[in-house]
Amino acid sequence: MRTHFLIFVFVFTVSKPLFSQIDDRMSPLSPNSIQLEGYLDRYIRQSINEWNKGGLPYSEFVNFFKEGRPQFALGEMWGKAVRSGCMFYRYTRDPELKRIMQETVSDMLSAQDTNGCISCSEPEKQPDGPNGDLWERKYVMLGMEEYYEWVNPDPAVLSSLIRQADCIMSQVGKAPKIEITDLGWSATNIGYEPCHIESSSLLEPFMRLYKWTGEQRFLDFATYIIESGGTKHYNIFEMALKNVQPYKMAGHYPKAYEMLSIFEGLVEYYRVTGKPEIKQMFLNLFHNVRKYEITIIGNGGSDQPYHPQVAGEAWGNTALEQTNPDITRMMETCVGVTWLKFCSQVLRITGDPSAMDEIEKYVYNGLIGAMKPTGDGFSYVNLLNGCKVNGHGWGWHFDDLHVTCCNLNGPMGLAYIPYVAAMNSREGPVINLYNQGEIHFRSPRRKPGTIAIATDYPVSGDIHMKVSLGGTEKFTLKFRIPEWSKATTLRVNNQEVSVVPGAYAEIARKWKDGDEIALSLDMRCRVVDAPHGSNRAGDNFQAVLYGPVVLARDESMDKDYNQPVTLQSEDGFIQAVQETPTAQPVNIQFSVPIEGGKYITMIDYASVNNWDNGKHVCTWIPKKEKE
């Protein structure tokens, strides 16, 4: 039964573009303000070179709009490729990447029809629900919006975006137009009632366009999307407000990726309207996904036991079910990346460090663990036990290159690492991730400064930072103390500062050139027991964590990789011995003690390479039964 839910918005009268009614607690630094090195930057550079600047067939993506698509939703590919390329350019200022982006945007602009739409469907078939027309147009808009914001604020691009939005509004809406919840492919494609959740993700590009133009009609259309409820038969906004668990939202099709995408747009709507109930909706979803869905490696969604027909891409109470041996597909890369982006929105709005803890967990495990070692793509879904990576899923072959939604979304996750690694607050800079590199910032009085970070984190937990500042100024530097780091030491110029796990250490003082900060995080190996979901066969497992990193056994290194063992732990910690990796590329390797004075080899989950070799991973280790 559909529940009707009406949201009243403020009536705005503006003579200039309205950007925001709500100020973020944290905001990104200016483009090119962060230069990372080493651990994470290696993955970023490899993806740029081998994927965004490598083999991606941008012109063939555009041709879907000029000549038609042979399969539903293929028009999403261009926007996904372009938006990650633009975010990478924000980080690197790579002239070759800029040229590629300029050329493909120009090519796409030439595909705009006289009615204003850029669509893979012929005008007489628009809006083409079963073929994913609105979903594709959403990604065209997002790709162009990233380009306009970070690469080139070309008036022709903004004009195109306005025409695209106007065309959509001429076709979609109250009768005699077609309702947005009547347009889409889900979930009739898997034999269930219509859902059409994917089309309501237009909320985000419309809100971004509104903030640039101040045009009320774009805000009105965003309000219409929310009033429509997000799906055909279930109001996901009202369900979020009522704290319904994610796997019970949207009936048979609680599609995780699309739902998070819609709620990213809802955050943007809150920034403009300031409505408290809107904030409560997205915060409830954030907390519920975090509690009920996110696994040990930072991603969520599964096929079993609740939504087997959705191929592991629906919410599935996955935090509790993650050791369920019946699961065959779980943790779609599109879900993880969109969760990362949604967490970044929550972080900016609230300053809540738990959102950054979630980002860190996914970055060091699920994200880089889904990337091909060669850098040219990402897995579609991932397992914790079994065949770690699986590239099979929706996509298209371009000669020998198989492009999927997930290997297009994975790079966007990487591109967000420098976007969130350090930020600004009204009080001063905020350090969120501790990768080696340099952070360039402006103090509250607009003085230029630099924070140099020297560390091999997360290989170890020792982080040294040095401030360079033209003069002396009192402001606050904030350092995220991860929730898992229970015994942390923080010193400023050798003077210890008290800290609290799961909070920001806020140091307000007169900072000067040469000030040094030493942070030592608690990197003792921790042992955690399996959660208890619906299947008792998944109860008797344990996992080992090292800082933010999840360790795993790799069949390529150990033929007994999945045999039951008894980990020798005390009070939740285990005295594992860190070793020089015996295989490359492996980031972190440990010798882990088990019963009988023996040891097993464990490496970081991300380094387990099951691509094309038929080998398996064991992250949740079966416990040996007591004799």
Coordinates of N, CA and C in Angstrom, one line a residue, residues 357-493:
D357 N 35.0 7.4 9.6 CA 35.5 6.1 9.9 C 34.9 5.1 8.9
E358 N 33.7 5.3 8.4 CA 33.1 4.4 7.4 C 33.9 4.5 6.1
I359 N 34.2 5.8 5.7 CA 34.9 6.0 4.5 C 36.3 5.3 4.6
E360 N 37.0 5.5 5.7 CA 38.3 4.8 5.8 C 38.2 3.3 5.7
K361 N 37.2 2.7 6.4 CA 37.1 1.3 6.3 C 36.9 0.8 4.9
Y362 N 36.0 1.5 4.1 CA 35.8 1.1 2.7 C 37.0 1.3 1.9
V363 N 37.7 2.5 2.0 CA 38.8 2.8 1.2 C 39.9 1.7 1.3
Y364 N 40.3 1.4 2.5 CA 41.5 0.5 2.7 C 41.1 -1.0 2.5
N365 N 39.9 -1.3 2.4 CA 39.5 -2.7 2.2 C 38.6 -2.9 1.0
G366 N 37.4 -2.5 1.0 CA 36.5 -2.9 -0.1 C 36.8 -2.2 -1.4
L367 N 37.2 -0.9 -1.3 CA 37.4 -0.2 -2.6 C 38.7 -0.7 -3.3
I368 N 39.8 -0.5 -2.7 CA 41.1 -0.9 -3.4 C 41.1 -2.5 -3.5
G369 N 40.3 -3.2 -2.6 CA 40.3 -4.6 -2.8 C 39.4 -5.1 -3.9
A370 N 38.7 -4.2 -4.5 CA 37.8 -4.5 -5.7 C 38.6 -4.1 -7.0
M371 N 39.7 -3.4 -6.9 CA 40.4 -3.0 -8.1 C 41.3 -4.0 -8.7
K372 N 41.3 -4.1 -10.0 CA 42.2 -5.0 -10.7 C 43.7 -4.6 -10.4
P373 N 44.6 -5.5 -10.1 CA 45.9 -5.2 -9.9 C 46.6 -4.4 -11.0
T374 N 46.0 -4.6 -12.2 CA 46.5 -3.9 -13.4 C 45.9 -2.5 -13.5
G375 N 45.0 -2.1 -12.7 CA 44.4 -0.8 -12.7 C 43.3 -0.5 -13.7
D376 N 43.0 -1.5 -14.6 CA 42.1 -1.3 -15.6 C 40.7 -1.9 -15.3
G377 N 40.1 -1.5 -14.2 CA 38.8 -1.9 -13.9 C 38.6 -2.4 -12.4
F378 N 37.3 -2.7 -12.1 CA 37.0 -3.1 -10.8 C 36.0 -4.3 -10.9
S379 N 36.0 -5.1 -9.8 CA 35.0 -6.2 -9.8 C 33.6 -5.7 -9.6
Y380 N 32.7 -6.5 -10.0 CA 31.2 -6.1 -9.9 C 30.7 -6.4 -8.5
V381 N 31.0 -7.6 -8.0 CA 30.6 -7.9 -6.6 C 31.8 -8.6 -6.0
N382 N 31.8 -8.7 -4.6 CA 33.0 -9.2 -3.9 C 32.5 -10.1 -2.8
L383 N 33.3 -11.1 -2.5 CA 33.0 -12.0 -1.4 C 34.0 -11.9 -0.3
L384 N 33.6 -12.2 0.9 CA 34.6 -12.2 2.0 C 35.2 -13.6 2.2
N385 N 34.5 -14.6 1.9 CA 35.0 -16.0 1.8 C 34.6 -16.6 0.5
G386 N 35.6 -17.2 -0.2 CA 35.3 -17.8 -1.5 C 36.1 -17.1 -2.6
C387 N 35.5 -17.0 -3.8 CA 36.1 -16.2 -4.9 C 35.9 -14.7 -4.6
K388 N 37.0 -14.1 -4.3 CA 36.9 -12.7 -3.8 C 36.2 -11.7 -4.8
V389 N 36.7 -11.8 -6.0 CA 36.2 -10.8 -7.0 C 35.4 -11.5 -8.1
N390 N 34.4 -10.8 -8.6 CA 33.5 -11.4 -9.7 C 33.1 -10.2 -10.6
G391 N 33.6 -10.3 -11.8 CA 33.4 -9.2 -12.7 C 32.1 -9.3 -13.6
H392 N 31.4 -10.4 -13.3 CA 30.2 -10.7 -14.1 C 29.0 -9.9 -13.6
G393 N 28.3 -9.2 -14.6 CA 27.2 -8.4 -14.2 C 26.8 -7.5 -15.4
W394 N 25.9 -6.6 -15.2 CA 25.4 -5.8 -16.3 C 26.5 -5.0 -16.9
G395 N 26.6 -4.9 -18.2 CA 27.6 -4.2 -18.9 C 27.6 -4.4 -20.4
W396 N 28.7 -4.1 -21.1 CA 28.7 -4.2 -22.5 C 30.2 -4.4 -23.0
H397 N 30.4 -5.2 -24.0 CA 31.7 -5.5 -24.6 C 32.0 -4.5 -25.7
F398 N 33.1 -3.8 -25.6 CA 33.6 -3.0 -26.7 C 34.9 -3.7 -27.2
D399 N 34.7 -4.5 -28.2 CA 35.7 -5.4 -28.7 C 36.1 -6.3 -27.5
D400 N 37.4 -6.2 -27.0 CA 37.8 -7.1 -26.0 C 37.7 -6.4 -24.6
L401 N 37.2 -5.2 -24.5 CA 37.0 -4.5 -23.2 C 35.6 -4.7 -22.7
H402 N 35.5 -5.3 -21.5 CA 34.2 -5.4 -20.9 C 34.0 -4.3 -19.9
V403 N 33.0 -3.4 -20.2 CA 32.8 -2.3 -19.3 C 31.5 -2.5 -18.6
T404 N 31.5 -2.4 -17.3 CA 30.3 -2.6 -16.4 C 30.1 -1.3 -15.6
C405 N 28.9 -1.3 -15.0 CA 28.6 -0.1 -14.2 C 29.6 0.0 -13.1
C406 N 30.1 -1.1 -12.6 CA 31.0 -1.0 -11.4 C 32.4 -0.7 -11.7
N407 N 32.9 -1.1 -12.9 CA 34.3 -0.7 -13.2 C 34.3 0.7 -13.7
L408 N 33.1 1.3 -13.9 CA 33.1 2.8 -14.2 C 32.9 3.6 -12.9
N409 N 32.3 3.0 -11.9 CA 32.0 3.7 -10.6 C 33.2 3.6 -9.7
G410 N 34.0 2.5 -9.7 CA 35.2 2.3 -8.9 C 36.1 3.5 -8.9
P411 N 36.5 4.0 -10.0 CA 37.4 5.2 -10.1 C 36.8 6.4 -9.3
M412 N 35.5 6.6 -9.3 CA 34.9 7.7 -8.6 C 35.2 7.6 -7.1
G413 N 35.2 6.4 -6.6 CA 35.6 6.2 -5.2 C 37.0 6.6 -4.9
L414 N 37.9 6.2 -5.8 CA 39.3 6.6 -5.7 C 39.5 8.2 -5.8
A415 N 38.7 8.8 -6.7 CA 38.8 10.2 -6.9 C 38.3 11.0 -5.7
Y416 N 37.5 10.3 -4.8 CA 37.0 11.0 -3.6 C 38.0 10.9 -2.5
I417 N 39.0 10.1 -2.6 CA 40.0 10.0 -1.5 C 40.7 11.4 -1.2
P418 N 41.3 12.0 -2.2 CA 41.8 13.4 -1.9 C 40.8 14.4 -1.6
Y419 N 39.6 14.2 -2.0 CA 38.5 15.2 -1.8 C 38.1 15.2 -0.3
V420 N 38.2 14.1 0.4 CA 37.9 14.0 1.8 C 39.1 13.9 2.7
A421 N 40.3 13.6 2.2 CA 41.4 13.4 3.1 C 41.7 14.5 4.1
A422 N 41.5 15.7 3.6 CA 41.6 16.9 4.5 C 40.6 17.9 4.1
M423 N 40.0 18.6 5.0 CA 39.0 19.6 4.7 C 39.2 20.8 5.5
N424 N 38.3 21.8 5.3 CA 38.3 23.0 6.1 C 37.1 23.1 7.0
S425 N 37.2 23.7 8.1 CA 36.1 24.1 9.0 C 36.2 25.6 9.2
R426 N 35.2 26.2 9.9 CA 35.3 27.6 10.2 C 36.5 27.9 11.1
E427 N 36.8 26.8 11.9 CA 37.8 27.0 12.9 C 39.2 26.8 12.4
G428 N 39.3 26.0 11.3 CA 40.6 25.7 10.7 C 40.6 24.4 10.0
P429 N 41.8 23.9 9.5 CA 41.9 22.7 8.8 C 41.5 21.4 9.6
V430 N 41.0 20.4 8.8 CA 40.6 19.1 9.4 C 41.4 18.0 8.7
I431 N 42.1 17.2 9.5 CA 42.8 16.0 8.9 C 42.0 14.8 9.1
N432 N 41.5 14.2 8.0 CA 40.6 13.0 8.0 C 41.3 11.7 7.8
L433 N 42.3 11.7 6.8 CA 43.0 10.5 6.5 C 44.5 10.8 6.6
Y434 N 45.2 9.7 7.0 CA 46.6 9.9 7.3 C 47.6 9.3 6.3
N435 N 47.3 9.5 5.1 CA 48.2 9.1 4.0 C 49.4 10.1 3.9
Q436 N 50.6 9.6 3.5 CA 51.7 10.5 3.3 C 51.4 11.5 2.2
G437 N 51.9 12.7 2.4 CA 51.7 13.8 1.4 C 51.7 15.2 2.0
E438 N 51.2 16.1 1.2 CA 51.2 17.5 1.6 C 49.8 18.1 1.5
I439 N 49.4 18.9 2.4 CA 48.1 19.5 2.4 C 48.3 21.0 2.5
H440 N 47.8 21.7 1.5 CA 47.9 23.1 1.4 C 46.5 23.7 1.8
F441 N 46.6 24.7 2.7 CA 45.3 25.3 3.2 C 45.4 26.8 3.4
R442 N 44.3 27.4 3.6 CA 44.2 28.8 4.0 C 43.7 28.8 5.5
S443 N 44.4 29.6 6.3 CA 43.9 29.7 7.7 C 42.6 30.5 7.7
P444 N 41.9 30.6 8.9 CA 40.7 31.4 9.0 C 41.0 32.9 8.6
R445 N 42.2 33.3 8.7 CA 42.6 34.7 8.3 C 43.2 34.7 6.9
R446 N 43.0 33.6 6.2 CA 43.4 33.5 4.8 C 44.9 33.4 4.6
K447 N 45.7 33.1 5.6 CA 47.1 32.9 5.4 C 47.4 31.5 4.8
P448 N 48.3 31.5 3.8 CA 48.6 30.2 3.2 C 49.4 29.3 4.2
G449 N 49.1 28.1 4.2 CA 49.9 27.1 5.1 C 50.0 25.8 4.5
T450 N 50.9 25.0 5.0 CA 51.1 23.6 4.5 C 51.2 22.7 5.7
I451 N 50.6 21.5 5.6 CA 50.9 20.4 6.6 C 51.5 19.3 5.8
A452 N 52.7 18.9 6.2 CA 53.4 17.8 5.6 C 53.2 16.6 6.4
I453 N 52.8 15.5 5.8 CA 52.5 14.3 6.6 C 53.5 13.2 6.1
A454 N 54.3 12.7 7.1 CA 55.3 11.6 6.8 C 54.8 10.4 7.6
T455 N 54.5 9.3 6.8 CA 54.0 8.1 7.5 C 54.0 7.0 6.4
D456 N 54.0 5.8 6.9 CA 53.7 4.6 6.0 C 52.3 4.0 6.4
Y457 N 51.5 4.7 7.2 CA 50.2 4.3 7.6 C 49.4 3.8 6.3
P458 N 48.7 2.7 6.5 CA 48.5 1.9 7.7 C 49.4 0.7 7.9
V459 N 50.6 0.7 7.2 CA 51.6 -0.3 7.5 C 52.0 -0.2 9.0
S460 N 52.1 1.0 9.5 CA 52.3 1.3 10.9 C 51.3 2.4 11.3
G461 N 51.2 2.7 12.6 CA 50.4 3.7 13.1 C 51.1 5.0 13.5
D462 N 52.3 5.1 13.0 CA 53.1 6.3 13.4 C 53.0 7.4 12.3
I463 N 52.5 8.6 12.7 CA 52.3 9.6 11.8 C 52.9 10.9 12.3
H464 N 53.7 11.5 11.5 CA 54.4 12.8 11.9 C 54.0 13.9 10.9
M465 N 53.6 15.0 11.5 CA 53.1 16.1 10.7 C 53.9 17.4 11.1
K466 N 54.1 18.2 10.1 CA 54.8 19.5 10.3 C 54.1 20.6 9.6
V467 N 53.9 21.7 10.4 CA 53.2 22.9 9.9 C 54.2 23.9 9.3
S468 N 53.8 24.4 8.1 CA 54.5 25.5 7.5 C 53.5 26.6 7.4
L469 N 53.9 27.8 8.0 CA 52.9 28.9 8.0 C 53.6 30.2 8.0
G470 N 53.2 31.1 7.1 CA 53.8 32.4 7.0 C 53.3 33.3 8.2
G471 N 54.0 33.2 9.3 CA 53.7 34.0 10.5 C 53.0 33.1 11.6
T472 N 52.4 33.7 12.5 CA 51.8 33.1 13.7 C 50.3 33.4 13.7
E473 N 49.5 32.4 13.9 CA 48.0 32.7 14.0 C 47.4 31.7 14.9
K474 N 46.4 32.1 15.6 CA 45.6 31.2 16.5 C 44.4 30.7 15.7
F475 N 44.4 29.3 15.5 CA 43.2 28.7 14.9 C 43.2 27.2 15.5
T476 N 42.3 26.5 15.0 CA 42.1 25.1 15.5 C 42.5 24.1 14.4
L477 N 43.4 23.2 14.7 CA 43.6 22.1 13.8 C 42.9 20.9 14.4
K478 N 42.2 20.1 13.5 CA 41.4 19.0 14.0 C 42.0 17.7 13.4
F479 N 42.1 16.7 14.2 CA 42.7 15.4 13.8 C 41.7 14.3 14.2
R480 N 41.3 13.5 13.2 CA 40.3 12.5 13.4 C 41.0 11.3 14.2
I481 N 40.5 10.9 15.3 CA 40.9 9.8 16.1 C 40.0 8.6 15.8
P482 N 40.4 7.6 15.0 CA 39.5 6.5 14.7 C 38.9 5.9 15.9
E483 N 37.6 5.4 15.7 CA 36.9 4.8 16.8 C 37.6 3.5 17.3
W484 N 38.3 2.8 16.4 CA 39.0 1.6 16.8 C 40.3 1.8 17.5
S485 N 40.8 3.0 17.5 CA 42.1 3.3 18.2 C 41.9 3.7 19.6
K486 N 41.9 2.6 20.5 CA 41.6 2.8 21.9 C 42.8 3.4 22.7
A487 N 44.0 3.2 22.2 CA 45.2 3.7 23.0 C 46.0 4.5 22.0
T488 N 45.6 5.8 22.0 CA 46.2 6.7 21.0 C 47.1 7.8 21.8
T489 N 48.2 8.1 21.1 CA 49.1 9.2 21.7 C 49.2 10.3 20.7
L490 N 48.9 11.5 21.1 CA 49.0 12.7 20.3 C 49.9 13.7 21.0
R491 N 50.9 14.2 20.3 CA 51.8 15.2 20.9 C 51.9 16.4 19.9
V492 N 51.9 17.6 20.5 CA 52.2 18.8 19.7 C 53.5 19.4 20.3
N493 N 54.6 19.5 19.5 CA 55.9 19.9 19.9 C 56.3 19.2 21.2

